[in-house]
PDB file of C-alpha atoms in Angstrom:
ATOM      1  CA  UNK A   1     -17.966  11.747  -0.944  1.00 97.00           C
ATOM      2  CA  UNK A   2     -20.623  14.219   0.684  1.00 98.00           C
ATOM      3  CA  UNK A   3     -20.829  17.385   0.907  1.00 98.00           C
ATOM      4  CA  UNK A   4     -21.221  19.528   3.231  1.00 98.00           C
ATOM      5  CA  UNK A   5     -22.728  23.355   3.224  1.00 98.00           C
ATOM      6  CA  UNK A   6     -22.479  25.582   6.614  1.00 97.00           C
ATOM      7  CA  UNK A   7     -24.058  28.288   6.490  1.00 97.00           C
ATOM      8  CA  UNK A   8     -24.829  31.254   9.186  1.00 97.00           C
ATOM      9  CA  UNK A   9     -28.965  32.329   9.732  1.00 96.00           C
ATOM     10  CA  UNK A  10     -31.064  33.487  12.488  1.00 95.00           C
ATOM     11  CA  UNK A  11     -31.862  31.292  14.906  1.00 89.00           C
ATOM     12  CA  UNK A  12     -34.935  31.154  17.809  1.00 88.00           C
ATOM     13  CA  UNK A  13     -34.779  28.881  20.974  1.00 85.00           C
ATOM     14  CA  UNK A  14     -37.812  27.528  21.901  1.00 83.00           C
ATOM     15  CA  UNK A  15     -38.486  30.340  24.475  1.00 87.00           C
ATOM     16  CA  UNK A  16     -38.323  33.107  21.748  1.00 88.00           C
ATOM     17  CA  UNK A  17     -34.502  34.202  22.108  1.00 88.00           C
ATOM     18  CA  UNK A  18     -32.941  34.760  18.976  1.00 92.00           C
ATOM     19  CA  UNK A  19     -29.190  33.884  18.425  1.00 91.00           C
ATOM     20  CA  UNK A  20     -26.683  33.523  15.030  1.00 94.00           C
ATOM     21  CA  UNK A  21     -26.621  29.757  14.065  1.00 95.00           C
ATOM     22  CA  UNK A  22     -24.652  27.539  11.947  1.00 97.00           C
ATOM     23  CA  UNK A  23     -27.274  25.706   9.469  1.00 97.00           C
ATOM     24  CA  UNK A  24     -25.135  22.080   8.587  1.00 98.00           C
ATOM     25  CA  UNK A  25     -26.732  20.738   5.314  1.00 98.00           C
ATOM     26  CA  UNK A  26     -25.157  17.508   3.931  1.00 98.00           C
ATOM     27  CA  UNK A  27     -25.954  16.476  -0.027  1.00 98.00           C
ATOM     28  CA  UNK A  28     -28.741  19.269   0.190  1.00 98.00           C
ATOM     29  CA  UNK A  29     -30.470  18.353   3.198  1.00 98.00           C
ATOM     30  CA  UNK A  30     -30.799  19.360   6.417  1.00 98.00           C
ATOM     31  CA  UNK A  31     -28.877  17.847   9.055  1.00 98.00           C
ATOM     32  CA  UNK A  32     -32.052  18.355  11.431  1.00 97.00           C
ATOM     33  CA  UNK A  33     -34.316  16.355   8.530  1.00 98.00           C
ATOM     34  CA  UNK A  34     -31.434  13.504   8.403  1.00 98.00           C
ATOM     35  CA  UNK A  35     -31.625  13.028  11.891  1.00 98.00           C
ATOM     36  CA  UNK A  36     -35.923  12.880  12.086  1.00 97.00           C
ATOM     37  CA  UNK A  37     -35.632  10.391   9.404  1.00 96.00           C
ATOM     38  CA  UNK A  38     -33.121   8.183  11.445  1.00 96.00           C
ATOM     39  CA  UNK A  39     -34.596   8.853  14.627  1.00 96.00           C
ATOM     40  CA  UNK A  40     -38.467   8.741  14.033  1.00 96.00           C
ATOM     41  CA  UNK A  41     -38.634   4.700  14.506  1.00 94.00           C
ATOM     42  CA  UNK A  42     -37.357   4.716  17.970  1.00 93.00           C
ATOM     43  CA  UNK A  43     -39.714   7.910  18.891  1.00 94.00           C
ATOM     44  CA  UNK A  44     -42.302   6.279  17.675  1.00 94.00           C
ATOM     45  CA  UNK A  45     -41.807   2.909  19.508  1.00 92.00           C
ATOM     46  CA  UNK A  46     -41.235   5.226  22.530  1.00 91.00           C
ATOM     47  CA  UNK A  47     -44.145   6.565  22.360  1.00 93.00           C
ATOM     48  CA  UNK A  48     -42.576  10.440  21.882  1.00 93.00           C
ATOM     49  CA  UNK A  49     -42.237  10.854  17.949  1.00 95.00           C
ATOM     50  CA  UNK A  50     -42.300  14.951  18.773  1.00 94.00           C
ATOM     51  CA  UNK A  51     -38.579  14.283  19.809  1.00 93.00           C
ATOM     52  CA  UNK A  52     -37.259  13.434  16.665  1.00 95.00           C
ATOM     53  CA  UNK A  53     -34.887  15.859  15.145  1.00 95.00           C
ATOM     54  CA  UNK A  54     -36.141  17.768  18.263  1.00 94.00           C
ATOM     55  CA  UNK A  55     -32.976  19.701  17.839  1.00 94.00           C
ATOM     56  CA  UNK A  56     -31.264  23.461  16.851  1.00 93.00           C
ATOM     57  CA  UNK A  57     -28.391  24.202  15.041  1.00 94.00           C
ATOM     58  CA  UNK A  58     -25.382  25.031  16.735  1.00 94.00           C
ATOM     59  CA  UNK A  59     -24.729  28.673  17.902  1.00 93.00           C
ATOM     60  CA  UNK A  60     -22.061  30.577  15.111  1.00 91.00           C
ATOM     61  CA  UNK A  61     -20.292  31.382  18.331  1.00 84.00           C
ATOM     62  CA  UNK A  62     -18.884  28.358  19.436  1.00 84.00           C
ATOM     63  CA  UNK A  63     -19.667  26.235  15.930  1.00 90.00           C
ATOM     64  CA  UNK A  64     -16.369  26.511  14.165  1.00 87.00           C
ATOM     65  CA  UNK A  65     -14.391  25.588  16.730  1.00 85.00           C
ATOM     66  CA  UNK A  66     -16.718  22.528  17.439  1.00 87.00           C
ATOM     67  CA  UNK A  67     -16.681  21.330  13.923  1.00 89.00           C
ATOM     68  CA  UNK A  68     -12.595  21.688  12.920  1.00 86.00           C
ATOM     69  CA  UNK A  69     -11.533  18.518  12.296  1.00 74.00           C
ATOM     70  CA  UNK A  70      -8.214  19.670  13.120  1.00 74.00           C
ATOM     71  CA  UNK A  71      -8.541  20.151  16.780  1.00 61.00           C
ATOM     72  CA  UNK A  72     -11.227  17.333  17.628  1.00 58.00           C
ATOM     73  CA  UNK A  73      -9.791  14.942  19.982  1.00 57.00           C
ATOM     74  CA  UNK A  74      -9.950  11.646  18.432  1.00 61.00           C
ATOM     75  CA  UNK A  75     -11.374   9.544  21.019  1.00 73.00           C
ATOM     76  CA  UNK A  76     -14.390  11.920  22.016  1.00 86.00           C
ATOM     77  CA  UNK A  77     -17.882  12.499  20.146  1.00 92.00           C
ATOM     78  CA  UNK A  78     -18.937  16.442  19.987  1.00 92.00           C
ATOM     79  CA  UNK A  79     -22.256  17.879  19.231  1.00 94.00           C
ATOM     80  CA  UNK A  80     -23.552  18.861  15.999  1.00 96.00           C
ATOM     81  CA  UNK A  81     -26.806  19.423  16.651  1.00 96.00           C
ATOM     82  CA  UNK A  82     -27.958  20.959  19.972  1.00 95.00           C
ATOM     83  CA  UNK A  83     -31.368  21.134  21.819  1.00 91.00           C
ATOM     84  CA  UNK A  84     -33.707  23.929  21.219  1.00 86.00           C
ATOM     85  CA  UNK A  85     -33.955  25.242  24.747  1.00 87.00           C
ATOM     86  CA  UNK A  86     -30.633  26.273  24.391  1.00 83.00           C
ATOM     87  CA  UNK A  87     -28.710  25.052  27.139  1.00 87.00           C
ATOM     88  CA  UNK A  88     -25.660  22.867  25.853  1.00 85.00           C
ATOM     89  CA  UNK A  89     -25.951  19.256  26.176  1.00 87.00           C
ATOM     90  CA  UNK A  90     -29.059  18.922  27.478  1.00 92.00           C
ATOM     91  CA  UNK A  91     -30.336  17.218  23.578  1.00 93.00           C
ATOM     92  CA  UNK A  92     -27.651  16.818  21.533  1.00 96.00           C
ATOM     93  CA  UNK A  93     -26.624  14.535  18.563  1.00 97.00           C
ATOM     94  CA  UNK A  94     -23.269  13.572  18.951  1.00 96.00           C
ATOM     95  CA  UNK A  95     -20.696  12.425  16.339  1.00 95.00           C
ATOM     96  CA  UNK A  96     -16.751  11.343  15.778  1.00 94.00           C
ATOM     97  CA  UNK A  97     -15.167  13.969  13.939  1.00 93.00           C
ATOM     98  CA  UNK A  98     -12.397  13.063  12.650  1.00 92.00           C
ATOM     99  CA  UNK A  99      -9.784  13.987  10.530  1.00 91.00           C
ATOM    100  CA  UNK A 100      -7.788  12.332   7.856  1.00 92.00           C
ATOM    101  CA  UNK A 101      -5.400  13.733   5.049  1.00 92.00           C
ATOM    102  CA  UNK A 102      -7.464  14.525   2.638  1.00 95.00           C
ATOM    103  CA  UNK A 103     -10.993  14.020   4.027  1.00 96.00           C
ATOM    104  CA  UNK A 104     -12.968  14.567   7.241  1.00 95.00           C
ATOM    105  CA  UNK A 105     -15.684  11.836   8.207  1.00 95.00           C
ATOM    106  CA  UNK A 106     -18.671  12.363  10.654  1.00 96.00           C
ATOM    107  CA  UNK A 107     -19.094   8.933  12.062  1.00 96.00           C
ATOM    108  CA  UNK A 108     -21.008   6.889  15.812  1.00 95.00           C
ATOM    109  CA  UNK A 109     -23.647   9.318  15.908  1.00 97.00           C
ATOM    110  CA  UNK A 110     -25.417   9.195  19.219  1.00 95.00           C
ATOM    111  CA  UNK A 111     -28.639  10.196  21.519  1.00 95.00           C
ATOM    112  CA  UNK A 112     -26.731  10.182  24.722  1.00 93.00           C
ATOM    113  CA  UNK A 113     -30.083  10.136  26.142  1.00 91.00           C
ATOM    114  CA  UNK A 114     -31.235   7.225  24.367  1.00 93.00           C
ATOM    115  CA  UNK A 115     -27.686   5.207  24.337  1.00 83.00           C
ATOM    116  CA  UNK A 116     -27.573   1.585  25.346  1.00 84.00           C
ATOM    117  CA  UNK A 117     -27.801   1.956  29.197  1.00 84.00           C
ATOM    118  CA  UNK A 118     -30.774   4.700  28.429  1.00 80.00           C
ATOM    119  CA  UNK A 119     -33.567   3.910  30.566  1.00 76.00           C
ATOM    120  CA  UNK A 120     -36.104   4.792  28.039  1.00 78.00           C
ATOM    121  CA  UNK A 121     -34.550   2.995  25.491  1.00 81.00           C
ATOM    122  CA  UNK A 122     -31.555   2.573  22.902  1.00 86.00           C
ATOM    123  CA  UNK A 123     -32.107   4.738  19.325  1.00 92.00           C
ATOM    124  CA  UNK A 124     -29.964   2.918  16.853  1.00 91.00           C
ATOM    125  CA  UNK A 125     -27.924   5.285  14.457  1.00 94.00           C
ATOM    126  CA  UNK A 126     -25.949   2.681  12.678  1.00 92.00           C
ATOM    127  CA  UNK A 127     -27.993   3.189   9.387  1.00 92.00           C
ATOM    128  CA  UNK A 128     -27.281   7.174   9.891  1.00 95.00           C
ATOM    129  CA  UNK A 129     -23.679   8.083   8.540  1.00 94.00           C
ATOM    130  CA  UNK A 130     -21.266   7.967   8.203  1.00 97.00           C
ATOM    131  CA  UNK A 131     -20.823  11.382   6.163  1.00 98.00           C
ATOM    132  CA  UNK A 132     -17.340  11.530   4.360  1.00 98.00           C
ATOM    133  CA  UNK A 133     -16.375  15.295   3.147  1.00 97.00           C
ATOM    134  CA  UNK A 134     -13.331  16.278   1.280  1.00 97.00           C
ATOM    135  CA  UNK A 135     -11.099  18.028   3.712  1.00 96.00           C
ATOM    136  CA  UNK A 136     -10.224  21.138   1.758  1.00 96.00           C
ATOM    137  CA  UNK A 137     -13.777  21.833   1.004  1.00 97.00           C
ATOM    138  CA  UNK A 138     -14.791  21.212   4.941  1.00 96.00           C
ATOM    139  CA  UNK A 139     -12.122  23.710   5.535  1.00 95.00           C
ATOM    140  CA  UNK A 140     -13.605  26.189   3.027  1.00 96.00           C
ATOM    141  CA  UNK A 141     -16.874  25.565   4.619  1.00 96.00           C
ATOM    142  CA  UNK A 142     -15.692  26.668   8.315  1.00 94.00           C
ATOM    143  CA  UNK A 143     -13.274  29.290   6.594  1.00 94.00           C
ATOM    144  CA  UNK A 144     -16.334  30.970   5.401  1.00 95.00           C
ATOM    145  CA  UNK A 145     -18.918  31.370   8.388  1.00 94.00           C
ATOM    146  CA  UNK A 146     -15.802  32.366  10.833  1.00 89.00           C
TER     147      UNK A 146
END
């Protein structure tokens, strides 16, 4: 299994606003450094490698009720990782949450702006994830930046 650390720090947008984030760290590293690493190929063959990992971490407000397991709908993909401008959805890595008796999995992370019908091109994620986390200690996790 994975694990997974959440943990509340300032944040800056990319026009100077500060704001309370969630940071997600899975086996240590950065969720933001995970998804560089997955995503730099496709930048690069793109021709825009500056929009790898090009991403913020989730507001606090906002975060825990994104990430519970419990109430994710099972058929829909949520953001964990938001663009740095700060308005929601305009960059954001998407994943399945869901939620299983005695573990959570992270799974079909996307770019919707660099799916398959993306006119720019498709960036693959099927070597990215999934992340499996022990449910009570997920809980814990969210429990504690609430």
């Amino acid at each position: 299994m994975n694990r997974i650390s959440l943990r509340v720090v300032p944040g800056e947008l990319e026009d100077g606003q500060p704001y309370s984030a969630v940071q997600i760290t899975i086996d240590g590293s950065s969720l933001i450094d995970l998804a560089r690493c997955a995503e730099e190929p496709s930048a690069k063959r793109e021709g825009h490698p500056k929009l790898a990992g090009a991403y913020a971490w989730l507001p606090r407000r906002g975060a825990v009720q994104a990430l519970d397991a419990n109430g994710a709908p099972s058929d829909e993909k949520i953001a964990v990782l938001e663009c740095a401008c700060g308005v929601p959805g305009c960059w954001p890595l998407l994943a399945k949450i869901t939620a299983e008796e005695d573990r959570v999995v992270w799974s079909e992370f996307e770019q919707p702006h660099r799916n398959e019908e993306a006119a720019a091109g498709h960036w693959s994620f099927e070597a990215f994830g999934p992340f499996t986390f022990d449910r009570e200690l997920y809980e814990e996790e969210l429990r504690a930046i609430a």
